[in-house]
mmCIF file with all atom_site columns, C-alpha atoms in Angstrom:
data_model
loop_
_atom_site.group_PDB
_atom_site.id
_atom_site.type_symbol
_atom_site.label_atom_id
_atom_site.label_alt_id
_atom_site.label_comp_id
_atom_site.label_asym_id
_atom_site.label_entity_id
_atom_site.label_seq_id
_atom_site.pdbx_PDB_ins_code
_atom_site.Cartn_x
_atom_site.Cartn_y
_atom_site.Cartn_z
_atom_site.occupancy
_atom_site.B_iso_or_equiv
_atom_site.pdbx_formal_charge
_atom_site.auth_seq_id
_atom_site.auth_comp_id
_atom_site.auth_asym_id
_atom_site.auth_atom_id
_atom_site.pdbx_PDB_model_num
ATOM 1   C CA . UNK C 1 1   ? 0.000   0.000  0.000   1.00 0.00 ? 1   UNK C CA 1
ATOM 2   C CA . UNK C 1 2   ? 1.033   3.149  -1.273  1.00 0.00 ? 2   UNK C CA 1
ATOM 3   C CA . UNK C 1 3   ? 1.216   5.594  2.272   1.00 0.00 ? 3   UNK C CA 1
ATOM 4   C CA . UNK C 1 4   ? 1.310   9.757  1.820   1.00 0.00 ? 4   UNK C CA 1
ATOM 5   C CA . UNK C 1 5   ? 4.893   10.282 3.134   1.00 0.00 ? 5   UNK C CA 1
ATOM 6   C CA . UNK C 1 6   ? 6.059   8.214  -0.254  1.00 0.00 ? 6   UNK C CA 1
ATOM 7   C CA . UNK C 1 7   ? 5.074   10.551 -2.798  1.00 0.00 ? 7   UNK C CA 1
ATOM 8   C CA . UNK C 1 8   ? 4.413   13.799 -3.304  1.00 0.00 ? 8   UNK C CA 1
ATOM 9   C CA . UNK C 1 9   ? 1.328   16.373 -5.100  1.00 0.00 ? 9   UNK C CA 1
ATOM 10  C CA . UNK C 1 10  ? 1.925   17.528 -8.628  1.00 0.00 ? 10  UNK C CA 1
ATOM 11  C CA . UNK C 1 11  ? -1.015  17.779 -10.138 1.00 0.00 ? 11  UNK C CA 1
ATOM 12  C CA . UNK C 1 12  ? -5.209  17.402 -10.763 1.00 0.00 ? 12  UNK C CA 1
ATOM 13  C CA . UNK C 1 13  ? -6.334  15.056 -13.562 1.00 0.00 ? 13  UNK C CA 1
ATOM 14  C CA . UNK C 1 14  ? -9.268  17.482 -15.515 1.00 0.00 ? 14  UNK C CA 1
ATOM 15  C CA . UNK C 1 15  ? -11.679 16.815 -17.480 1.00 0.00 ? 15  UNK C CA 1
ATOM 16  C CA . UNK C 1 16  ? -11.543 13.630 -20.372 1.00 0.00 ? 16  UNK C CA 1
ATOM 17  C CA . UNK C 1 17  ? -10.318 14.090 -23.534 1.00 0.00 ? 17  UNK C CA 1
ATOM 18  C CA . UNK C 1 18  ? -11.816 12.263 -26.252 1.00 0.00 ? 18  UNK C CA 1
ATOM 19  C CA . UNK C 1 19  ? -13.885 8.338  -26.113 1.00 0.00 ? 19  UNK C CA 1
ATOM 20  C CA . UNK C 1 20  ? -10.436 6.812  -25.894 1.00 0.00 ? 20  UNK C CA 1
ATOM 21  C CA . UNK C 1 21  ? -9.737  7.005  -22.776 1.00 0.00 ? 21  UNK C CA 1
ATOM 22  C CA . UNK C 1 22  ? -7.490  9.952  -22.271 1.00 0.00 ? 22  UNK C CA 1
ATOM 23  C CA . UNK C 1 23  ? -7.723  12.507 -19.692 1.00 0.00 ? 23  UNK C CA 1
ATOM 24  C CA . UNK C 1 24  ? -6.285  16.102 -19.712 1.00 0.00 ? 24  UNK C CA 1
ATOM 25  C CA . UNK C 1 25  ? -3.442  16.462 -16.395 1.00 0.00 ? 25  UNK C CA 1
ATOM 26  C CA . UNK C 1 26  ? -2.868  19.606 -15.092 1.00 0.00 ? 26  UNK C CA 1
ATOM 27  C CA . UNK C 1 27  ? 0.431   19.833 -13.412 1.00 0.00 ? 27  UNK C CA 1
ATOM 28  C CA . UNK C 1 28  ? 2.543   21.661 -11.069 1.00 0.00 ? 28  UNK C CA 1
ATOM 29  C CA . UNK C 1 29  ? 5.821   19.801 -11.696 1.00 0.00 ? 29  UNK C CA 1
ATOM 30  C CA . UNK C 1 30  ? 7.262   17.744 -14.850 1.00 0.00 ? 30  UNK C CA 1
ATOM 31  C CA . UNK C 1 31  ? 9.150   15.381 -12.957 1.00 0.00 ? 31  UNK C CA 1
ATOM 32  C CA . UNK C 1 32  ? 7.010   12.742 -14.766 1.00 0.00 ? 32  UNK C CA 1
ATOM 33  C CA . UNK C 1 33  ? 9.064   13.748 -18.037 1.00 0.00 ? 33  UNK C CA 1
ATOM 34  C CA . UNK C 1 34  ? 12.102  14.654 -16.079 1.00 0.00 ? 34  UNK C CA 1
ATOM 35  C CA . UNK C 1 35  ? 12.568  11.351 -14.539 1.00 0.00 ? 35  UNK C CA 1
ATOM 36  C CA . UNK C 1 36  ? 12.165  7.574  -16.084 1.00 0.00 ? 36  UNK C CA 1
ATOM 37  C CA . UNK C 1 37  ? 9.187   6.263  -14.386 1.00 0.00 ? 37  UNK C CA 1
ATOM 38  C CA . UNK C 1 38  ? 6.409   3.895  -15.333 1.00 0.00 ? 38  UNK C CA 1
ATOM 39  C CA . UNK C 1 39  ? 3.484   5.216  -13.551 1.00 0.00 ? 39  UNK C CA 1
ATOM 40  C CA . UNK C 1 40  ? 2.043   7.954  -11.420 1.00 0.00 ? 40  UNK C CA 1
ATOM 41  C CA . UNK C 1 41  ? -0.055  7.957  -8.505  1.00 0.00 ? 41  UNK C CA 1
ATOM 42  C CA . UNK C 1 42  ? -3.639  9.059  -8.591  1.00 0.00 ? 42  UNK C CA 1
ATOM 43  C CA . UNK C 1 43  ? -6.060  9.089  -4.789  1.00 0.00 ? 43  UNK C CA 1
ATOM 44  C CA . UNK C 1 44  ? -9.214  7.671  -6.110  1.00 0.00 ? 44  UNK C CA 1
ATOM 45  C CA . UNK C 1 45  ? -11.905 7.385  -3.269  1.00 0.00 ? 45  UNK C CA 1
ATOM 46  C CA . UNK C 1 46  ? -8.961  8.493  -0.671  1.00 0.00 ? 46  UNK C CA 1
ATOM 47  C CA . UNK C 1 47  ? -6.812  5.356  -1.790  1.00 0.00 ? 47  UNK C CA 1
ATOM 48  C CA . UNK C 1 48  ? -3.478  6.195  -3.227  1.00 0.00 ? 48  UNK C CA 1
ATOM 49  C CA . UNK C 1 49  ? -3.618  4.029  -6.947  1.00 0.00 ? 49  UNK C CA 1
ATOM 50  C CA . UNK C 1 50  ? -0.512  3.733  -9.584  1.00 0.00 ? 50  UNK C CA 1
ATOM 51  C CA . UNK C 1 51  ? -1.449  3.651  -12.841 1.00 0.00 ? 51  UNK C CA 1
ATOM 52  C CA . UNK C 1 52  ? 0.769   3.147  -15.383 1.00 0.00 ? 52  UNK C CA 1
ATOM 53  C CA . UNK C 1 53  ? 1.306   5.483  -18.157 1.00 0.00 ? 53  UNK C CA 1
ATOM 54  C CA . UNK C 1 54  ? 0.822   4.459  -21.531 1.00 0.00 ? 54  UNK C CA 1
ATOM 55  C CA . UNK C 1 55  ? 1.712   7.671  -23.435 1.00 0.00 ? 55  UNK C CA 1
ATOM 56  C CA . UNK C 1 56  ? 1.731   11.143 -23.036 1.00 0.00 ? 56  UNK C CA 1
ATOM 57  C CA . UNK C 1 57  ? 1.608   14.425 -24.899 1.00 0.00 ? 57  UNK C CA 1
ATOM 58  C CA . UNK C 1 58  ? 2.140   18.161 -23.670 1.00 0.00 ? 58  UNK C CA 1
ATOM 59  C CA . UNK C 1 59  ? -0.597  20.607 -24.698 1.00 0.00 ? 59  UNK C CA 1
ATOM 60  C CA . UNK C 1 60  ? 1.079   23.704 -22.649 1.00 0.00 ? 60  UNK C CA 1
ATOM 61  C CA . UNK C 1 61  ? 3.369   24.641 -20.107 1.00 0.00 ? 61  UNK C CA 1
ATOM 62  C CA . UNK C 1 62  ? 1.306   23.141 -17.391 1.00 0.00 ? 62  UNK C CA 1
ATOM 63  C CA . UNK C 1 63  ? -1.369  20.569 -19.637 1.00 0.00 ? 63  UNK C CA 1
ATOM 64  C CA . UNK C 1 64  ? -0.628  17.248 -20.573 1.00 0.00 ? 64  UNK C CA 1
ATOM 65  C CA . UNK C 1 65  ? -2.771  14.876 -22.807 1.00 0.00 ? 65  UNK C CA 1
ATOM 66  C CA . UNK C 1 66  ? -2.563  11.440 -20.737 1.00 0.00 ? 66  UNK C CA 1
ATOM 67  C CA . UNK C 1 67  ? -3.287  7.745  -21.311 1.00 0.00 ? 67  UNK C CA 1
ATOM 68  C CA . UNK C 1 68  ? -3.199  5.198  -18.707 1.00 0.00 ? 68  UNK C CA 1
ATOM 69  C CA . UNK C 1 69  ? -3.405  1.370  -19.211 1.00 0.00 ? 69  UNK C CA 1
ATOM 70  C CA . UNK C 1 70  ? -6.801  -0.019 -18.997 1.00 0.00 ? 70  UNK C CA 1
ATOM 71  C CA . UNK C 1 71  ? -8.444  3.369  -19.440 1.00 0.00 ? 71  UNK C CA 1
ATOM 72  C CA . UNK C 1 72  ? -9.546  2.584  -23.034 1.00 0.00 ? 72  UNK C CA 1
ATOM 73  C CA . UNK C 1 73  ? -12.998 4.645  -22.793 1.00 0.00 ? 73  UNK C CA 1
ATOM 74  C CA . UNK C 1 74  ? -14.401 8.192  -21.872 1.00 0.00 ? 74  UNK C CA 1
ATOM 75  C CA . UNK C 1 75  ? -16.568 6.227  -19.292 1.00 0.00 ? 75  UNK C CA 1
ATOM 76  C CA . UNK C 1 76  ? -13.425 5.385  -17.582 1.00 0.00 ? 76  UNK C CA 1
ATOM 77  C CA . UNK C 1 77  ? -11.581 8.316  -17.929 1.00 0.00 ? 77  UNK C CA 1
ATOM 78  C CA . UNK C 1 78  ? -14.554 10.535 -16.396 1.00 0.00 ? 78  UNK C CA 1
ATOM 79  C CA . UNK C 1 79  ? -14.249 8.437  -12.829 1.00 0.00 ? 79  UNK C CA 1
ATOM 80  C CA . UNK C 1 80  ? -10.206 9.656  -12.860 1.00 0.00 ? 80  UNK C CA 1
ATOM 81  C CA . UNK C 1 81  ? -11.644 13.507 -12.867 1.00 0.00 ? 81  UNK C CA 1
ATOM 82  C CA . UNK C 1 82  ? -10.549 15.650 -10.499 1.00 0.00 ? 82  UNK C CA 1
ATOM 83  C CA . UNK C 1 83  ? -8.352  13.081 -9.057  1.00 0.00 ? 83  UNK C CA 1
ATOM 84  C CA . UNK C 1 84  ? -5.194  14.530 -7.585  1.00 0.00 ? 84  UNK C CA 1
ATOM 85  C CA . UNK C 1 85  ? -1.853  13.029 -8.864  1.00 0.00 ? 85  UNK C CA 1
ATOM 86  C CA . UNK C 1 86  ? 1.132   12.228 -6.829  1.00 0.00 ? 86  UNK C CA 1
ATOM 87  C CA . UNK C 1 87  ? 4.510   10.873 -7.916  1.00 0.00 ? 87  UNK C CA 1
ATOM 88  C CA . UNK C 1 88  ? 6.526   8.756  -5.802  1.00 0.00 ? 88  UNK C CA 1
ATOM 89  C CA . UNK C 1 89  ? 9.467   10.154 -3.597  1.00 0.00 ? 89  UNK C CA 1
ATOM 90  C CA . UNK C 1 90  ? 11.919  7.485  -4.260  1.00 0.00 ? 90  UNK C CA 1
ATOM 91  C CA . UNK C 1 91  ? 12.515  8.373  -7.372  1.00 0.00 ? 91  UNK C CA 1
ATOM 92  C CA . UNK C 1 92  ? 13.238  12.389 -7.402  1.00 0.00 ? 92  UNK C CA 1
ATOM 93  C CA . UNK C 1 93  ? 16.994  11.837 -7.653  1.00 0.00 ? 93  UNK C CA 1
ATOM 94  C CA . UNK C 1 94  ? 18.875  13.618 -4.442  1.00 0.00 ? 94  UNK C CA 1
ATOM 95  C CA . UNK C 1 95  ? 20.634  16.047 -6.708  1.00 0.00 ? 95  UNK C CA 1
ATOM 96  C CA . UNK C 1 96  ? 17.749  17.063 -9.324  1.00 0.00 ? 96  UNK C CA 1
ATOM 97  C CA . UNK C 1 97  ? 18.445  20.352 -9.376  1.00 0.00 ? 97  UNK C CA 1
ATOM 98  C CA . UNK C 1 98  ? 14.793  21.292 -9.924  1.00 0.00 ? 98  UNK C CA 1
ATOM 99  C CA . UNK C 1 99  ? 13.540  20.476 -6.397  1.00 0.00 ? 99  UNK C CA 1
ATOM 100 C CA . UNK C 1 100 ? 9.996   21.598 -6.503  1.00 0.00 ? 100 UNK C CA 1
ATOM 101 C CA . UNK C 1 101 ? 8.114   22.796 -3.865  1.00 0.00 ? 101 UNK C CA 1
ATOM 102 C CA . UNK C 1 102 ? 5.102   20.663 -3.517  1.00 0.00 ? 102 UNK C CA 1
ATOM 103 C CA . UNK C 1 103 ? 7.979   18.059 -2.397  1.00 0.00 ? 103 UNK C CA 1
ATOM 104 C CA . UNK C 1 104 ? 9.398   19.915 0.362   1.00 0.00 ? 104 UNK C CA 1
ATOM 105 C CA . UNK C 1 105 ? 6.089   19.342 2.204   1.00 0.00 ? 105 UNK C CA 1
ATOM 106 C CA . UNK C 1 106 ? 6.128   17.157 5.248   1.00 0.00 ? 106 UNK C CA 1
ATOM 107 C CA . UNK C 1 107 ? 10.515  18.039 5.558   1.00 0.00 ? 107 UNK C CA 1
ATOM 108 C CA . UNK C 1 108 ? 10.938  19.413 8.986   1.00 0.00 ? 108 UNK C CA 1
ATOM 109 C CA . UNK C 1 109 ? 12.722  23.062 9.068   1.00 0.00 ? 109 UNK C CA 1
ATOM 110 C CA . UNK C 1 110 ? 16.094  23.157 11.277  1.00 0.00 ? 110 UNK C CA 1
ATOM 111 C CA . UNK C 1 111 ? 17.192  26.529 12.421  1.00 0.00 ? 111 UNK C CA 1
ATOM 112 C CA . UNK C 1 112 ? 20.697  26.925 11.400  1.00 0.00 ? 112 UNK C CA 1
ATOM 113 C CA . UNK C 1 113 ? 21.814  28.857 14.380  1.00 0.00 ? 113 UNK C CA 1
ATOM 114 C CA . UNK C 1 114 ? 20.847  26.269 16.812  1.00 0.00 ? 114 UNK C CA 1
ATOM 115 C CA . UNK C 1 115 ? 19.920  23.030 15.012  1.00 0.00 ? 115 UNK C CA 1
ATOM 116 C CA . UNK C 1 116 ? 16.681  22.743 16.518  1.00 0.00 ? 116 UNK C CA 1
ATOM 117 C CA . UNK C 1 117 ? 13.748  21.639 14.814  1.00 0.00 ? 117 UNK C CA 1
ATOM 118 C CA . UNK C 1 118 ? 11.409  24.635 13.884  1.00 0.00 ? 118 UNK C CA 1
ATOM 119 C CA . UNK C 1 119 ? 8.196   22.364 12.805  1.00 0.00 ? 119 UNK C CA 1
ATOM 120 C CA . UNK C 1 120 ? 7.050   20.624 9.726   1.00 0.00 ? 120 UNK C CA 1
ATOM 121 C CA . UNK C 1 121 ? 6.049   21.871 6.563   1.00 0.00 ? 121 UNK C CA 1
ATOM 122 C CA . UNK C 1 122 ? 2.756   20.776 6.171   1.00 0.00 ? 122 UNK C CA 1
ATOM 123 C CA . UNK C 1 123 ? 1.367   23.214 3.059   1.00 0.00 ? 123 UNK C CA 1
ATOM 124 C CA . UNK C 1 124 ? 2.656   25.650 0.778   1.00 0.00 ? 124 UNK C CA 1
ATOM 125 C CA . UNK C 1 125 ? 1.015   29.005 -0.027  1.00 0.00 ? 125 UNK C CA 1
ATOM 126 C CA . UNK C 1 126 ? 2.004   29.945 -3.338  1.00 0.00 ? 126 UNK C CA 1
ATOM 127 C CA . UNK C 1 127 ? -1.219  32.551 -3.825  1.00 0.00 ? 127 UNK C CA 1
ATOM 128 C CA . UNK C 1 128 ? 0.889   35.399 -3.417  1.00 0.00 ? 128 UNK C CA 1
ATOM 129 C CA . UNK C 1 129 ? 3.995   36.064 -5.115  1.00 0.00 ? 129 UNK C CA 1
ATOM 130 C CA . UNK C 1 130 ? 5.818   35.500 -2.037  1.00 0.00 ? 130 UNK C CA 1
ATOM 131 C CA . UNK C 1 131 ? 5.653   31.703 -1.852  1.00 0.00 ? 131 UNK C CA 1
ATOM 132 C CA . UNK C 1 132 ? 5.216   30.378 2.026   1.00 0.00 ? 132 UNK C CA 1
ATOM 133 C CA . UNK C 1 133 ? 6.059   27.355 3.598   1.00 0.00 ? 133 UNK C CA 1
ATOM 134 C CA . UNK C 1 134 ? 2.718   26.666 5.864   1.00 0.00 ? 134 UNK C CA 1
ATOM 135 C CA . UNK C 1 135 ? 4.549   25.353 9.059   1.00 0.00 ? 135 UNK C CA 1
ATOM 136 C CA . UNK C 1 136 ? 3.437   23.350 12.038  1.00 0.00 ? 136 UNK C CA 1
ATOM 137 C CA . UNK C 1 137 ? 5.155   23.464 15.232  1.00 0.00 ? 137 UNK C CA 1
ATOM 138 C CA . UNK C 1 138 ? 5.472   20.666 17.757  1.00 0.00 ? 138 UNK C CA 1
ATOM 139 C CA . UNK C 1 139 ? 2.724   22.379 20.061  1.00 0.00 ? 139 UNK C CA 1
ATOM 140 C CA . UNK C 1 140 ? 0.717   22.547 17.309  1.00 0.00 ? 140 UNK C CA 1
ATOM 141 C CA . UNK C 1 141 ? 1.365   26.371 16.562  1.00 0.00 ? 141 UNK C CA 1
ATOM 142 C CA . UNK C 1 142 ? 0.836   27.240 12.392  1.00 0.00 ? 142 UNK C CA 1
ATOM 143 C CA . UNK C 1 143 ? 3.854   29.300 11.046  1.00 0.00 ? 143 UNK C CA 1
ATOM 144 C CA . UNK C 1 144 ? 3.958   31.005 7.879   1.00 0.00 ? 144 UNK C CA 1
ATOM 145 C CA . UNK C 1 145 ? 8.248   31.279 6.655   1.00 0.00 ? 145 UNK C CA 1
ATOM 146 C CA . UNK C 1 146 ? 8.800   32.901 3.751   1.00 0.00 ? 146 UNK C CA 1
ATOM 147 C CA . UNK C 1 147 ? 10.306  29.749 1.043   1.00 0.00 ? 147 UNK C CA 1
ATOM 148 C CA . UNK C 1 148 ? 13.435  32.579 -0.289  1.00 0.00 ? 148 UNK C CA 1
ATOM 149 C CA . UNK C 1 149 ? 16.798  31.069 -0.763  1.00 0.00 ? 149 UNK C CA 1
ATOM 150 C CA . UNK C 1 150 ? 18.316  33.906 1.094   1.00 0.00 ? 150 UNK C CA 1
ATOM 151 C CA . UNK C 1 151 ? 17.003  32.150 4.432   1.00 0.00 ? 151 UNK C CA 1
ATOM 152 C CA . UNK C 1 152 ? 17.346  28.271 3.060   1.00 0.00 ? 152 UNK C CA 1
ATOM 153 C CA . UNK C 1 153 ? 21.203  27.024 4.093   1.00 0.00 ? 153 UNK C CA 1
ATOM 154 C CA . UNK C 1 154 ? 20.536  23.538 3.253   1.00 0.00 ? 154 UNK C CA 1
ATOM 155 C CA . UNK C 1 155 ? 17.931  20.828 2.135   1.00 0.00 ? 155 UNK C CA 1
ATOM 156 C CA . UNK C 1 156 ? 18.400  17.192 2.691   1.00 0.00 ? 156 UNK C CA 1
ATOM 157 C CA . UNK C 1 157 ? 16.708  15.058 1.250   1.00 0.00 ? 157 UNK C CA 1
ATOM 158 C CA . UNK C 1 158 ? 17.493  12.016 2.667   1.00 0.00 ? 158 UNK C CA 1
ATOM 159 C CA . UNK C 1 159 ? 17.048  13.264 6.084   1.00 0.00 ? 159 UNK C CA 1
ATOM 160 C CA . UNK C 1 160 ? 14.223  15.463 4.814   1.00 0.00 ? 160 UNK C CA 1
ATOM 161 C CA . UNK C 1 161 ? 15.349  18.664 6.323   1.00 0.00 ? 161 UNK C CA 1
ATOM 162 C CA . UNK C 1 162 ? 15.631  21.720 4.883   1.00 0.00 ? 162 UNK C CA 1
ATOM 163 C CA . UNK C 1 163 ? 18.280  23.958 7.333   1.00 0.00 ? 163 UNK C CA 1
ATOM 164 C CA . UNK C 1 164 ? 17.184  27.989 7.358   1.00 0.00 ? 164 UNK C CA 1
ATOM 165 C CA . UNK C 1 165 ? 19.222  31.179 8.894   1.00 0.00 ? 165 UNK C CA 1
ATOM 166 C CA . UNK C 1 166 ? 15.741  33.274 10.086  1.00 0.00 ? 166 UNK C CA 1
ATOM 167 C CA . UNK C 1 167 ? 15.439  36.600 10.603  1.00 0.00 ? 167 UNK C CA 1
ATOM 168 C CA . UNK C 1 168 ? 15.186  37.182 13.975  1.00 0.00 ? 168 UNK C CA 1
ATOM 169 C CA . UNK C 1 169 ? 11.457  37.672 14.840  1.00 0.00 ? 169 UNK C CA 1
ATOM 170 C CA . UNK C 1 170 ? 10.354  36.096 12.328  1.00 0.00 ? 170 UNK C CA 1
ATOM 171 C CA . UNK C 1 171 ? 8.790   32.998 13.960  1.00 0.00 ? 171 UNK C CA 1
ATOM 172 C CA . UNK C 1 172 ? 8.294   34.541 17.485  1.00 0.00 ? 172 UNK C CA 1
#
């Protein structure tokens, strides 16, 4: 069973394209194109399901045209909609240089003046054009740190930590 802290958001399956069994994915991040895997993950009714991808095609920037295995009709394709799609952890290599953000979520921030754990990321808030990491404290406390690389010293990804220099204030 697939659990949430193995993969990662990047994307909503829309509406279905076509009586083939296509569907139109809207996406966040093109690590499905950047990396060599077979399948992506989709929740359907709050399970976490692979399917595997039979071909793809962009349409723009952020739309792909996508066909799974044994989707073969519009039927089938219009019970993926609005499914959110996840891609698995383990295989974001630890030096793709195009970390994305939606995969920093559940790392734990580390304050790099006294390497103590600041909370969890548990959102981000990318509304604004100041992107936020939507942190959770150990007592429960929500945070809002502003995701600039001016305060990030280090991420670790194995460890799934990412190490920031604050300003002081900031999270008081």
């Amino acid at each position: 069973m697939i659990t949430r802290e193995e993969v990662y958001r990047i994307g909503r399956i829309g509406k279905a394209h076509g009586v083939k069994g296509d569907v139109s994915f809207h996406f966040d991040d093109d690590i499905f194109d950047r990396t060599d895997t077979d399948y992506l993950v989709l929740e359907v009714d709050g399970i976490l399901v692979p399917f595997f991808i039979e071909e793809y095609r962009f349409r723009n920037d952020s739309t792909a045209i996508i066909k799974f295995e044994g989707i073969d009709s519009e039927e089938q394709a219009r019970e993926l909609t609005h499914s959110d799609v996840f891609f698995p952890r383990n295989m974001v290599a630890a030096d793709d240089e195009e970390l994305s953000l939606d995969m920093l979520v559940d790392f734990c921030i580390v304050s790099d003046d006294d390497n103590k754990a600041i909370g969890k990321i548990v959102g981000i808030d990318d509304s604004t054009v100041n992107i936020l990491f939507e942190v959770e404290t150990a007592e429960g406390e929500e945070l809002l740190i502003p995701a600039v690389d001016e305060f990030i010293t280090a991420i670790d990804t194995e460890k799934k930590t990412i190490t920031m220099k604050l300003p002081e204030g900031l999270i008081e």
